[in-house]
Short mmCIF file of C-alpha atoms in Angstrom, two decimals:
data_model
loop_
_atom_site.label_atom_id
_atom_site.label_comp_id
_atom_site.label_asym_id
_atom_site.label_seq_id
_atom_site.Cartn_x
_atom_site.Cartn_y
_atom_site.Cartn_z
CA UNK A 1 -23.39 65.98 63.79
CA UNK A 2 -26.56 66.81 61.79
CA UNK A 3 -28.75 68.75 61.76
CA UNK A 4 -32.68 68.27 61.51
CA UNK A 5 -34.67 71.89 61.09
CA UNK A 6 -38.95 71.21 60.44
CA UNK A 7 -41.46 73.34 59.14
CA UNK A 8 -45.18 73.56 57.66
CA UNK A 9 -46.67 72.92 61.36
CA UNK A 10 -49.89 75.44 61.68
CA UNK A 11 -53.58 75.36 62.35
CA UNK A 12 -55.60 73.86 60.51
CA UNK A 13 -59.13 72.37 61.25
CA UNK A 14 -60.52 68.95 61.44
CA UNK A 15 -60.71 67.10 57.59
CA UNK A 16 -57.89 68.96 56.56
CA UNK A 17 -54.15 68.62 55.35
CA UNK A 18 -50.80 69.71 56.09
CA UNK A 19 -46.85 69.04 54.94
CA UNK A 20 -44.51 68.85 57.25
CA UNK A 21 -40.99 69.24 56.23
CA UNK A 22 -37.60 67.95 57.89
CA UNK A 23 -34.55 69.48 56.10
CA UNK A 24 -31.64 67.76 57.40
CA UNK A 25 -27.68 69.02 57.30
CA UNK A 26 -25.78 66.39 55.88
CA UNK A 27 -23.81 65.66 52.49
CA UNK A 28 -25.02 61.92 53.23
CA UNK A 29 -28.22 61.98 53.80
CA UNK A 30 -29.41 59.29 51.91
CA UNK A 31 -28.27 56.64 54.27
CA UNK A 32 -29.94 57.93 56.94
CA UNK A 33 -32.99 56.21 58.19
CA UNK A 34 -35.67 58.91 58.98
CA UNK A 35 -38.88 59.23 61.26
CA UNK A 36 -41.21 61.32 62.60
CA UNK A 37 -42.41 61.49 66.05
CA UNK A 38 -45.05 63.80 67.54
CA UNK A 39 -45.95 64.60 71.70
CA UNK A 40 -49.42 65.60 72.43
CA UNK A 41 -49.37 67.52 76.02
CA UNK A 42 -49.34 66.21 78.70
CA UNK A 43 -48.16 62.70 77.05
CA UNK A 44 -45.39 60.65 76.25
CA UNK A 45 -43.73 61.08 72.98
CA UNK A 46 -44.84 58.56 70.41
CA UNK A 47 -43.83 57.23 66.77
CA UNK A 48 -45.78 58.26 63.85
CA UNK A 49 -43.60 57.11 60.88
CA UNK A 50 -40.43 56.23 59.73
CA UNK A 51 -38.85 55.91 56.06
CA UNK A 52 -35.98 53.23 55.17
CA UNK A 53 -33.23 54.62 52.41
CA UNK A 54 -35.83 54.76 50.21
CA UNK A 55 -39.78 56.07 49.41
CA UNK A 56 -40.27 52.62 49.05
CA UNK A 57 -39.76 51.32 53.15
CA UNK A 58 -42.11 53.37 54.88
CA UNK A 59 -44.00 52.20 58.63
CA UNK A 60 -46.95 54.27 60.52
CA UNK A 61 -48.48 53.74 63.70
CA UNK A 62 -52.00 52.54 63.21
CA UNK A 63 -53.83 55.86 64.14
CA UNK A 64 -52.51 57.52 60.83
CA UNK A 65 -52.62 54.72 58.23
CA UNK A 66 -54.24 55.84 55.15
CA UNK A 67 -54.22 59.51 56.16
CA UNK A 68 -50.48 60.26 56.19
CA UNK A 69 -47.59 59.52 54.08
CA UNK A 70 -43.78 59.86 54.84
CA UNK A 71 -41.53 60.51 51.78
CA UNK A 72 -38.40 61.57 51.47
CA UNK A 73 -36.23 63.37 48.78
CA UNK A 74 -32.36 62.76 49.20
CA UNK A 75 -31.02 65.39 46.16
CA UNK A 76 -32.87 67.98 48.36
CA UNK A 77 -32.07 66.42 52.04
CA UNK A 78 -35.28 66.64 53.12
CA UNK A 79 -38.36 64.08 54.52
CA UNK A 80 -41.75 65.27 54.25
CA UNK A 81 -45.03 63.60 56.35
CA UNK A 82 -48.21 64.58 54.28
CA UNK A 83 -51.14 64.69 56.71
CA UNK A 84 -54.31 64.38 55.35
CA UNK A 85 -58.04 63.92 57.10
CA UNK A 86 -56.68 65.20 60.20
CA UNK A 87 -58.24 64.77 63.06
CA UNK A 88 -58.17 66.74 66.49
CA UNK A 89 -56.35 64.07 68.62
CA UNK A 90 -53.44 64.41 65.82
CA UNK A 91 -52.57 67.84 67.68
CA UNK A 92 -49.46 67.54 69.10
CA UNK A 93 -45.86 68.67 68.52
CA UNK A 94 -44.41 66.87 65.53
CA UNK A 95 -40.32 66.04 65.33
CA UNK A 96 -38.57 64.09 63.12
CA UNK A 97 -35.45 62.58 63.68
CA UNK A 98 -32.40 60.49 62.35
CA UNK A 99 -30.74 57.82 62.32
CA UNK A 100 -27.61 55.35 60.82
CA UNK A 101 -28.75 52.99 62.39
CA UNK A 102 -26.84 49.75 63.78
CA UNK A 103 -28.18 47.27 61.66
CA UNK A 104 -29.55 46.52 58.04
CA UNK A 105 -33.53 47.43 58.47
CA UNK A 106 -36.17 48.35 55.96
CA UNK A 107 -36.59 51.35 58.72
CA UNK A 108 -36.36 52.08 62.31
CA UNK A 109 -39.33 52.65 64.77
CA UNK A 110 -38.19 52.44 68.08
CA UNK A 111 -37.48 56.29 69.91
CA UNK A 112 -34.50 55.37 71.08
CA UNK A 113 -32.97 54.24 67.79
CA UNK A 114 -32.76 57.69 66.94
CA UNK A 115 -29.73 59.95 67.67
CA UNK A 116 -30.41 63.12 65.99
CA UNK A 117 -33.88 65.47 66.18
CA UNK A 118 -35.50 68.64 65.29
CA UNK A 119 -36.66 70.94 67.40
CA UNK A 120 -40.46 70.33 66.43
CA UNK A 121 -43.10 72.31 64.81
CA UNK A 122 -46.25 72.53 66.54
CA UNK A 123 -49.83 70.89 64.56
CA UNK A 124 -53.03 71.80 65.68
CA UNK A 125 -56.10 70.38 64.63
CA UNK A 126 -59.58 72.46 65.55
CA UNK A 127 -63.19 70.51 65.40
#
């Protein structure tokens, strides 16, 4: 079982920047795949980014390309999304979750690849 515990959520106004965090329980980490996933109210849940074993396999839904970045440090067990130029439709409550996954992949997108989430930290953008 791990465990997947996020914080740096806040308030923070349109143009700005925040770091979310996603410290996860586990002595193997680094072969997890990881994402991040974020539900806006009163929709459905929806990717946002995912990470492969390494910094190097990263994926983003188009709305956030070139304003965030998913990274991910596996000495500290931990995946960070850096948000930058947000914008008020990025409001939403952000999770991230993990994965083994059931095949070799740069990185896994799909919601229901996943088997292991956080309990999500709330981002809200003002205008």
């Amino acid at each position: 079982q791990v465990q997947l515990v996020e914080s740096g959520g806040g308030l923070v106004q349109a143009g700005g920047s925040l770091r979310l965090s996603c410290a996860a329980s586990t002595r193997t980490f680094s072969i997890y795949y990881m994402g991040w996933f974020r539900q806006a109210p009163g929709k459905e849940r929806e990717f946002v980014a995912a990470i492969g074993w390494s910094s190097g396999q990263t994926a983003f839904t188009d709305s956030v390309k070139g304003r965030f970045t998913i990274s991910r440090d596996n000495a500290k067990n931990t995946v960070y999304l850096q948000m930058n130029s947000l914008k008020p439709e990025d409001t939403a409550v952000y999770s991230c979750a993990a994965t083994r996954g059931h095949t070799f992949r740069d990185y896994y997108t799909r919601e229901d690849d996943y088997n292991y989430w956080g309990q999500g930290t709330q981002v809200t953008v003002s205008s």
